[in-house]
Amino acid sequence: MGCCINSTTYVVTRYPFVIVECVSATVEVGIFTRKLLSFSTLMNGSEKEEQPLLARSAGRAKSKYVLIIHGGAGTMSRKKSTDAQLKAYHDALCVALKAGHEVLKSEGEAMDAAVAAVVALEDNILFNAGKGAVFNTAGKNELEASIMLSKPPASHPYVPSSRRGFGLSLLTHIRNPSRLAQELYLTPSAAPHVFLSGNNAENIAESLGMTLVDPSYFFSEARWKEHRRGLGLPDMPYPPGSHGSGGEIEENSSPESLGSLDMYSTGTVGAVALDVRGCICAVTSTGGRTNKLVGRIGDTPVMSAGYWAEEWEIKSGWLKKAWNTFTGKENPSKMAVGISGTGDGDYFIRQATASTIARRVQLLGEPIATAAQVAVETLRRDGGIGGVIVLDIEGNVATPLNCEGMYRGLIREDGVAKTAIFEDEVLE
């Protein structure tokens, strides 16, 4: 289509932005002709005649920001659920999505957006992370978290690209483990490693000004009963400082009083965000699995198992570039993905699930939906329950699962929060 300016028609091709001046305002150039012109320009090497109309970064259009989250996967029962239960979970997912979206819409970092979303889930007693985390066989909460970026955040250019991410395990006093993972990732001088656990990680947190909480903060009555009954023990006694011991008691009007939808507590919370600069960040947090052995480490803090984020260059030959130009497709120079998993962590570890998804996308050229679906089907064949959320640099998302449900949500630039719980529900 032409546009008339001072009786002269300018035809703008889709890519690589060649401007062709016509001698008459009545001249029209068809789509096929325009593509031939663009193709010819590329093949003849006449780049000096091209005049880009829009600023482009790294060979691709400006990123659209996206945030996708999960709140755990397991054996949710639609038949046994109530409207109040479903509303509580959907509302909680929306709160997390909105928290991350507030960061992204102001052109904030993917890192900050993903952490904001996960913190909202850690603070909600309905989920197995932070407050409301499950108990191990000794009746204690041992928390895990991780963070990983496809490239260093623009706000912290001193972080080397080789740092990649940070994992934490065996935490007992950090209110929001995801915040600590972020803080240690950004502070190589305090923690030059990529994985820490236990008391020393929390000592460093305190030295960085982070507040520690008493372990009783994480207590929830529903998780405690789940723990005791799983061991064949009576519900009482409750741990010191909690229900029945003069500590904080959840009121009947609290979300916990509605009961959990998940009958198989292996849930984990996570978020993957894409910001306007094309950076992807994956953040994951969990209490692990109910009645895990003391000192057990799951997939959440294990890089390549429960989380992954990566960027790589796309090397396309001239023929592919020419074909993309001829068919009106972009010629991106980079690809990036972010993955966060939830479910039976031992299976995720054995199969390196998160990084395997990235490898299939990178080496086989599979769409993220295909690569992710293959991964969860592999988990299923081996007996593992779980699901993953995956996001790529173009804003494509995938949320496959191999069980009855996975709490999940998606929000894009329009600010509309979309949530789903059961397997047959879709986000888009």
Short mmCIF file of C-alpha atoms in Angstrom, two decimals:
data_model
loop_
_atom_site.label_atom_id
_atom_site.label_comp_id
_atom_site.label_asym_id
_atom_site.label_seq_id
_atom_site.Cartn_x
_atom_site.Cartn_y
_atom_site.Cartn_z
CA MET A 1 0.00 0.00 0.00
CA GLY A 2 1.29 3.47 -0.88
CA CYS A 3 0.91 6.74 0.98
CA CYS A 4 0.78 10.07 -0.81
CA ILE A 5 3.12 12.86 0.30
CA ASN A 6 3.40 15.93 -1.95
CA SER A 7 2.05 13.94 -4.89
CA THR A 8 4.75 11.32 -4.46
CA THR A 9 4.07 7.79 -3.36
CA TYR A 10 6.47 6.06 -0.98
CA VAL A 11 6.31 2.29 -0.72
CA VAL A 12 7.74 0.91 2.51
CA THR A 13 8.71 -2.72 2.49
CA ARG A 14 8.30 -4.73 5.65
CA TYR A 15 11.99 -5.61 5.92
CA PRO A 16 14.72 -4.48 5.50
CA PHE A 17 12.92 -1.16 5.35
CA VAL A 18 13.68 -0.25 1.72
CA ILE A 19 11.99 2.98 0.59
CA VAL A 20 11.10 3.11 -3.10
CA GLU A 21 10.05 6.46 -4.56
CA CYS A 22 7.44 6.38 -7.35
CA VAL A 23 6.92 9.10 -9.96
CA SER A 24 3.16 9.16 -9.61
CA ALA A 25 0.78 9.17 -6.68
CA THR A 26 -1.37 6.66 -8.51
CA VAL A 27 1.27 3.96 -8.74
CA GLU A 28 0.54 0.92 -6.58
CA VAL A 29 2.98 -1.83 -5.83
CA GLY A 30 1.64 -5.26 -4.86
CA ILE A 31 2.81 -7.30 -1.92
CA PHE A 32 4.68 -9.74 -4.16
CA THR A 33 6.52 -6.91 -5.94
CA ARG A 34 7.54 -5.32 -2.66
CA LYS A 35 8.97 -8.60 -1.41
CA LEU A 36 10.90 -9.02 -4.63
CA LEU A 37 12.34 -5.53 -4.21
CA SER A 38 13.39 -6.33 -0.66
CA PHE A 39 14.82 -9.69 -1.72
CA SER A 40 16.73 -8.09 -4.57
CA THR A 41 18.18 -5.46 -2.28
CA LEU A 42 19.43 -8.09 0.13
CA MET A 43 20.94 -10.27 -2.62
CA ASN A 44 22.62 -7.34 -4.40
CA GLY A 45 24.18 -6.00 -1.22
CA SER A 46 22.61 -2.56 -1.58
CA GLU A 47 22.42 -1.98 2.15
CA LYS A 48 23.59 1.62 1.77
CA GLU A 49 20.26 2.49 0.16
CA GLU A 50 18.27 1.13 3.11
CA GLN A 51 16.88 3.55 5.66
CA PRO A 52 15.57 1.91 8.83
CA LEU A 53 12.28 3.42 9.94
CA LEU A 54 12.35 1.96 13.46
CA ALA A 55 15.17 1.53 15.93
CA ARG A 56 16.12 -2.11 16.33
CA SER A 57 18.19 -3.83 18.97
CA ALA A 58 20.34 -6.91 18.43
CA GLY A 59 18.68 -7.66 15.12
CA ARG A 60 15.16 -7.96 16.51
CA ALA A 61 12.15 -5.82 17.25
CA LYS A 62 11.70 -4.26 20.66
CA SER A 63 10.83 -6.90 23.20
CA LYS A 64 7.33 -7.19 24.53
CA TYR A 65 7.34 -7.73 28.25
CA VAL A 66 5.67 -10.84 29.61
CA LEU A 67 5.36 -12.55 32.99
CA ILE A 68 4.34 -16.15 33.58
CA ILE A 69 4.07 -17.83 37.00
CA HIS A 70 3.29 -21.14 38.64
CA GLY A 71 2.28 -22.01 42.18
CA GLY A 72 2.88 -25.74 42.22
CA ALA A 73 1.68 -28.86 40.41
CA GLY A 74 -0.03 -31.93 41.82
CA THR A 75 -3.20 -33.94 42.20
CA MET A 76 -5.83 -31.21 42.40
CA SER A 77 -9.39 -32.48 42.50
CA ARG A 78 -11.98 -30.46 40.58
CA LYS A 79 -14.82 -32.51 42.06
CA LYS A 80 -13.75 -31.89 45.63
CA SER A 81 -12.95 -28.22 45.19
CA THR A 82 -15.27 -25.43 46.26
CA ASP A 83 -15.93 -22.09 44.64
CA ALA A 84 -14.32 -20.36 47.61
CA GLN A 85 -11.17 -22.44 47.27
CA LEU A 86 -10.86 -21.81 43.56
CA LYS A 87 -11.41 -18.08 44.03
CA ALA A 88 -8.73 -17.90 46.71
CA TYR A 89 -6.13 -19.51 44.46
CA HIS A 90 -7.07 -17.49 41.38
CA ASP A 91 -7.00 -14.28 43.42
CA ALA A 92 -3.58 -15.15 44.85
CA LEU A 93 -2.17 -15.80 41.39
CA CYS A 94 -3.57 -12.48 40.18
CA VAL A 95 -1.90 -10.63 43.05
CA ALA A 96 1.45 -12.14 42.08
CA LEU A 97 0.96 -11.32 38.40
CA LYS A 98 0.04 -7.72 39.16
CA ALA A 99 3.09 -7.32 41.41
CA GLY A 100 5.42 -8.37 38.61
CA HIS A 101 3.53 -6.43 35.97
CA GLU A 102 3.95 -3.19 37.92
CA VAL A 103 7.70 -3.60 37.49
CA LEU A 104 7.63 -4.53 33.82
CA LYS A 105 5.25 -1.80 32.68
CA SER A 106 7.61 0.85 34.05
CA GLU A 107 10.42 -0.73 32.00
CA GLY A 108 11.88 -2.41 35.08
CA GLU A 109 14.17 -5.43 35.08
CA ALA A 110 12.89 -8.94 34.46
CA MET A 111 14.80 -9.91 37.60
CA ASP A 112 12.85 -7.50 39.80
CA ALA A 113 9.54 -8.47 38.23
CA ALA A 114 10.07 -12.21 38.71
CA VAL A 115 11.18 -11.73 42.32
CA ALA A 116 8.19 -9.48 43.07
CA ALA A 117 5.82 -12.16 41.76
CA VAL A 118 7.49 -14.96 43.72
CA VAL A 119 7.57 -12.91 46.93
CA ALA A 120 3.80 -12.49 46.67
CA LEU A 121 3.46 -16.27 46.50
CA GLU A 122 5.97 -16.84 49.32
CA ASP A 123 3.91 -14.55 51.54
CA ASN A 124 0.67 -16.40 50.78
CA ILE A 125 -0.01 -19.32 53.12
CA LEU A 126 -1.77 -21.28 50.37
CA PHE A 127 1.49 -22.11 48.61
CA ASN A 128 4.42 -24.35 49.48
CA ALA A 129 7.05 -21.60 49.73
CA GLY A 130 7.86 -19.20 52.54
CA LYS A 131 4.94 -18.99 54.94
CA GLY A 132 2.95 -22.19 54.52
CA ALA A 133 5.92 -24.33 53.45
CA VAL A 134 5.79 -28.06 54.12
CA PHE A 135 7.59 -29.82 56.97
CA ASN A 136 10.35 -32.43 56.82
CA THR A 137 10.39 -35.64 58.87
CA ALA A 138 11.73 -33.72 61.89
CA GLY A 139 8.88 -31.22 61.77
CA LYS A 140 11.08 -28.41 60.45
CA ASN A 141 10.84 -26.14 57.41
CA GLU A 142 13.88 -26.19 55.13
CA LEU A 143 13.46 -23.73 52.27
CA GLU A 144 15.05 -23.47 48.83
CA ALA A 145 15.18 -20.81 46.12
CA SER A 146 17.00 -19.88 42.95
CA ILE A 147 17.41 -17.19 40.32
CA MET A 148 18.90 -17.24 36.81
CA LEU A 149 19.11 -14.67 34.02
CA SER A 150 19.63 -15.00 30.29
CA LYS A 151 22.05 -12.07 30.50
CA PRO A 152 23.15 -9.68 33.26
CA PRO A 153 20.60 -7.02 34.25
CA ALA A 154 21.13 -3.59 32.71
CA SER A 155 20.89 -2.01 36.17
CA HIS A 156 23.90 -4.00 37.42
CA PRO A 157 26.49 -3.99 34.59
CA TYR A 158 29.28 -5.09 36.93
CA VAL A 159 27.78 -8.60 37.23
CA PRO A 160 29.78 -10.81 34.84
CA SER A 161 27.85 -12.75 32.21
CA SER A 162 29.49 -15.93 33.50
CA ARG A 163 27.72 -15.60 36.86
CA ARG A 164 24.40 -16.76 35.38
CA GLY A 165 22.43 -17.36 38.60
CA PHE A 166 22.33 -18.46 42.22
CA GLY A 167 20.82 -21.33 44.22
CA LEU A 168 20.01 -21.65 47.94
CA SER A 169 19.00 -24.58 50.12
CA LEU A 170 18.40 -25.61 53.74
CA LEU A 171 17.21 -22.15 54.80
CA THR A 172 15.29 -21.87 58.08
CA HIS A 173 15.13 -18.16 58.92
CA ILE A 174 14.74 -16.19 55.68
CA ARG A 175 11.22 -14.86 55.18
CA ASN A 176 11.62 -14.56 51.41
CA PRO A 177 14.27 -16.93 50.05
CA SER A 178 13.82 -15.54 46.54
CA ARG A 179 14.98 -12.10 47.72
CA LEU A 180 18.10 -13.64 49.21
CA ALA A 181 18.84 -15.50 45.97
CA GLN A 182 18.61 -12.19 44.11
CA GLU A 183 20.75 -10.35 46.65
CA LEU A 184 23.52 -12.95 46.56
CA TYR A 185 23.46 -13.11 42.77
CA LEU A 186 24.02 -9.35 42.70
CA THR A 187 26.76 -9.49 45.36
CA PRO A 188 29.63 -11.61 44.03
CA SER A 189 31.95 -10.14 46.67
CA ALA A 190 29.83 -11.61 49.47
CA ALA A 191 29.09 -14.91 47.76
CA PRO A 192 31.50 -15.75 44.91
CA HIS A 193 29.88 -19.17 44.44
CA VAL A 194 26.62 -20.08 42.71
CA PHE A 195 25.14 -22.31 45.43
CA LEU A 196 25.00 -21.88 49.21
CA SER A 197 23.04 -23.55 51.98
CA GLY A 198 22.23 -23.47 55.66
CA ASN A 199 23.44 -21.17 58.39
CA ASN A 200 26.24 -19.47 56.49
CA ALA A 201 23.89 -18.34 53.73
CA GLU A 202 21.65 -16.78 56.36
CA ASN A 203 24.61 -15.23 58.19
CA ILE A 204 25.61 -13.53 54.96
CA ALA A 205 22.01 -12.42 54.49
CA GLU A 206 22.06 -10.77 57.90
CA SER A 207 25.36 -9.05 57.12
CA LEU A 208 23.72 -7.62 54.01
CA GLY A 209 20.94 -6.12 56.10
CA MET A 210 18.26 -8.72 55.49
CA THR A 211 15.93 -9.55 58.37
CA LEU A 212 15.74 -13.08 59.73
CA VAL A 213 12.55 -14.51 61.21
CA ASP A 214 11.81 -17.15 63.81
CA PRO A 215 11.05 -20.56 62.25
CA SER A 216 7.56 -20.38 63.73
CA TYR A 217 6.76 -17.75 61.08
CA PHE A 218 6.52 -20.48 58.41
CA PHE A 219 4.03 -22.60 60.38
CA SER A 220 0.62 -23.40 58.97
CA GLU A 221 -1.84 -25.72 60.62
CA ALA A 222 -2.79 -27.48 57.40
CA ARG A 223 0.84 -28.32 56.55
CA TRP A 224 1.51 -29.48 60.10
CA LYS A 225 -1.43 -31.88 60.06
CA GLU A 226 -0.34 -33.11 56.64
CA HIS A 227 3.14 -33.79 58.04
CA ARG A 228 1.95 -35.57 61.19
CA ARG A 229 -0.66 -37.68 59.45
CA GLY A 230 1.83 -38.66 56.79
CA LEU A 231 3.98 -40.17 59.53
CA GLY A 232 1.00 -41.87 61.18
CA LEU A 233 1.10 -39.51 64.15
CA PRO A 234 -1.65 -37.50 65.90
CA ASP A 235 -2.01 -33.83 64.98
CA MET A 236 -0.83 -32.70 68.40
CA PRO A 237 1.45 -31.46 69.77
CA TYR A 238 2.11 -28.39 67.67
CA PRO A 239 5.66 -27.03 67.43
CA PRO A 240 6.78 -24.34 69.90
CA GLY A 241 5.63 -20.83 69.09
CA SER A 242 2.85 -21.93 66.80
CA HIS A 243 -0.82 -22.88 67.13
CA GLY A 244 -1.65 -23.92 70.67
CA SER A 245 1.61 -22.56 72.07
CA GLY A 246 0.80 -18.90 72.32
CA GLY A 247 2.06 -18.10 68.85
CA GLU A 248 0.35 -16.65 65.81
CA ILE A 249 -2.85 -18.49 64.88
CA GLU A 250 -4.51 -18.33 61.50
CA GLU A 251 -8.09 -17.11 61.78
CA ASN A 252 -10.99 -19.07 60.33
CA SER A 253 -11.35 -16.37 57.69
CA SER A 254 -7.79 -16.91 56.44
CA PRO A 255 -7.11 -18.54 53.06
CA GLU A 256 -5.71 -21.60 54.85
CA SER A 257 -9.07 -22.33 56.46
CA LEU A 258 -10.43 -23.08 52.98
CA GLY A 259 -8.18 -26.11 52.65
CA SER A 260 -5.63 -27.05 49.99
CA LEU A 261 -6.58 -28.29 46.55
CA ASP A 262 -3.34 -30.23 46.21
CA MET A 263 -3.37 -33.69 47.74
CA TYR A 264 0.25 -34.42 46.82
CA SER A 265 2.47 -31.71 48.24
CA THR A 266 5.44 -31.43 45.94
CA GLY A 267 4.51 -27.94 44.86
CA THR A 268 6.93 -25.14 44.13
CA VAL A 269 6.32 -21.53 43.12
CA GLY A 270 8.10 -19.79 40.30
CA ALA A 271 8.09 -16.95 37.80
CA VAL A 272 9.70 -16.27 34.45
CA ALA A 273 9.75 -12.69 33.17
CA LEU A 274 10.81 -11.01 29.92
CA ASP A 275 11.57 -7.29 30.05
CA VAL A 276 11.72 -4.65 27.32
CA ARG A 277 15.48 -5.12 26.93
CA GLY A 278 15.08 -8.77 26.01
CA CYS A 279 16.38 -10.13 29.32
CA ILE A 280 14.66 -13.23 30.71
CA CYS A 281 14.79 -14.14 34.39
CA ALA A 282 13.58 -17.32 36.11
CA VAL A 283 12.97 -17.33 39.87
CA THR A 284 11.85 -20.39 41.83
CA SER A 285 11.10 -21.03 45.52
CA THR A 286 9.85 -23.98 47.56
CA GLY A 287 9.55 -25.75 50.87
CA GLY A 288 10.31 -29.05 49.14
CA ARG A 289 8.14 -32.11 49.58
CA THR A 290 6.21 -33.14 52.68
CA ASN A 291 8.21 -35.35 55.04
CA LYS A 292 11.40 -35.14 53.06
CA LEU A 293 14.49 -36.35 54.90
CA VAL A 294 16.35 -33.76 56.92
CA GLY A 295 18.95 -32.13 54.68
CA ARG A 296 17.31 -33.23 51.43
CA ILE A 297 17.97 -30.89 48.50
CA GLY A 298 15.48 -30.81 45.65
CA ASP A 299 15.55 -29.50 42.12
CA THR A 300 14.65 -25.87 42.90
CA PRO A 301 18.21 -24.74 43.76
CA VAL A 302 19.91 -27.10 41.30
CA MET A 303 20.86 -25.22 38.15
CA SER A 304 19.73 -27.12 35.02
CA ALA A 305 17.22 -29.24 36.94
CA GLY A 306 14.45 -27.05 38.31
CA TYR A 307 15.42 -23.77 36.69
CA TRP A 308 17.31 -22.34 33.74
CA ALA A 309 17.73 -19.15 31.70
CA GLU A 310 19.99 -18.68 28.71
CA GLU A 311 20.65 -16.53 25.66
CA TRP A 312 22.51 -17.59 22.53
CA GLU A 313 23.29 -16.24 19.08
CA ILE A 314 21.41 -17.50 16.06
CA LYS A 315 23.71 -18.16 13.13
CA SER A 316 21.66 -18.24 9.95
CA GLY A 317 23.07 -18.64 6.45
CA TRP A 318 22.36 -16.14 3.71
CA LEU A 319 19.80 -18.46 2.12
CA LYS A 320 17.69 -18.65 5.28
CA LYS A 321 17.97 -14.91 5.77
CA ALA A 322 16.90 -14.32 2.19
CA TRP A 323 13.95 -16.66 2.58
CA ASN A 324 12.84 -15.00 5.82
CA THR A 325 13.02 -11.64 4.08
CA PHE A 326 11.08 -12.91 1.08
CA THR A 327 8.34 -14.38 3.31
CA GLY A 328 8.15 -11.33 5.54
CA LYS A 329 9.71 -12.95 8.62
CA GLU A 330 12.19 -11.39 11.00
CA ASN A 331 15.86 -12.31 11.01
CA PRO A 332 16.62 -12.41 14.75
CA SER A 333 20.24 -12.59 15.81
CA LYS A 334 19.59 -13.97 19.30
CA MET A 335 17.34 -16.42 21.10
CA ALA A 336 16.69 -16.72 24.83
CA VAL A 337 14.56 -18.91 27.07
CA GLY A 338 13.69 -19.15 30.76
CA ILE A 339 12.30 -22.20 32.56
CA SER A 340 10.94 -22.89 36.05
CA GLY A 341 9.72 -26.31 37.12
CA THR A 342 7.46 -27.72 39.81
CA GLY A 343 6.73 -31.25 40.90
CA ASP A 344 8.76 -34.26 41.99
CA GLY A 345 12.21 -32.73 42.17
CA ASP A 346 14.18 -35.96 42.21
CA TYR A 347 13.01 -36.69 38.67
CA PHE A 348 13.83 -33.14 37.53
CA ILE A 349 17.36 -33.57 38.87
CA ARG A 350 17.97 -36.95 37.27
CA GLN A 351 16.80 -35.70 33.89
CA ALA A 352 18.24 -32.17 34.05
CA THR A 353 14.79 -31.15 32.88
CA ALA A 354 15.18 -27.38 32.64
CA SER A 355 18.43 -27.27 30.67
CA THR A 356 17.27 -30.17 28.50
CA ILE A 357 14.35 -28.03 27.33
CA ALA A 358 16.76 -25.24 26.41
CA ARG A 359 19.03 -27.67 24.54
CA ARG A 360 16.14 -28.98 22.47
CA VAL A 361 15.21 -25.43 21.50
CA GLN A 362 18.80 -24.46 20.73
CA LEU A 363 20.13 -27.58 19.02
CA LEU A 364 17.00 -29.06 17.46
CA GLY A 365 15.24 -25.80 16.71
CA GLU A 366 12.07 -26.97 18.43
CA PRO A 367 9.42 -24.46 19.55
CA ILE A 368 9.37 -24.11 23.32
CA ALA A 369 5.93 -25.72 23.48
CA THR A 370 7.24 -28.89 21.84
CA ALA A 371 10.44 -29.04 23.89
CA ALA A 372 8.57 -28.49 27.16
CA GLN A 373 5.89 -31.05 26.35
CA VAL A 374 8.53 -33.69 25.60
CA ALA A 375 10.16 -32.94 28.95
CA VAL A 376 7.01 -33.40 31.05
CA GLU A 377 6.07 -36.54 29.13
CA THR A 378 9.51 -37.93 29.93
CA LEU A 379 8.87 -37.20 33.59
CA ARG A 380 5.55 -39.01 33.37
CA ARG A 381 7.08 -42.12 31.80
CA ASP A 382 9.54 -42.36 34.67
CA GLY A 383 6.78 -41.85 37.25
CA GLY A 384 7.42 -38.20 38.06
CA ILE A 385 4.61 -35.71 38.62
CA GLY A 386 5.17 -32.13 37.54
CA GLY A 387 4.98 -29.28 35.11
CA VAL A 388 7.05 -26.41 33.77
CA ILE A 389 6.58 -22.83 32.65
CA VAL A 390 8.70 -21.68 29.72
CA LEU A 391 9.11 -18.26 28.11
CA ASP A 392 11.21 -17.23 25.13
CA ILE A 393 12.56 -13.90 23.91
CA GLU A 394 9.68 -13.45 21.46
CA GLY A 395 7.12 -13.66 24.27
CA ASN A 396 5.96 -17.19 23.47
CA VAL A 397 4.91 -19.19 26.53
CA ALA A 398 4.36 -22.86 27.34
CA THR A 399 2.86 -24.40 30.50
CA PRO A 400 2.68 -28.19 30.01
CA LEU A 401 1.95 -30.52 32.93
CA ASN A 402 1.47 -34.25 33.37
CA CYS A 403 -0.91 -34.26 36.33
CA GLU A 404 -4.38 -33.05 37.28
CA GLY A 405 -3.40 -29.46 37.80
CA MET A 406 -0.83 -26.72 38.13
CA TYR A 407 -1.53 -23.27 39.54
CA ARG A 408 -0.40 -20.93 36.78
CA GLY A 409 -0.86 -17.43 35.43
CA LEU A 410 0.12 -15.11 32.61
CA ILE A 411 0.14 -11.37 32.11
CA ARG A 412 1.22 -9.35 29.09
CA GLU A 413 1.46 -5.68 28.16
CA ASP A 414 -2.31 -5.21 28.29
CA GLY A 415 -2.23 -5.87 32.04
CA VAL A 416 -4.92 -8.56 31.87
CA ALA A 417 -4.11 -11.32 34.37
CA LYS A 418 -5.05 -14.80 33.17
CA THR A 419 -4.98 -17.78 35.53
CA ALA A 420 -5.65 -21.50 35.37
CA ILE A 421 -5.51 -24.47 37.70
CA PHE A 422 -6.66 -27.70 36.09
CA GLU A 423 -4.99 -29.56 33.24
CA ASP A 424 -7.68 -28.83 30.64
CA GLU A 425 -7.70 -25.07 31.26
CA VAL A 426 -5.79 -22.71 28.98
CA LEU A 427 -4.27 -19.31 29.62
CA GLU A 428 -4.54 -17.92 26.09
#
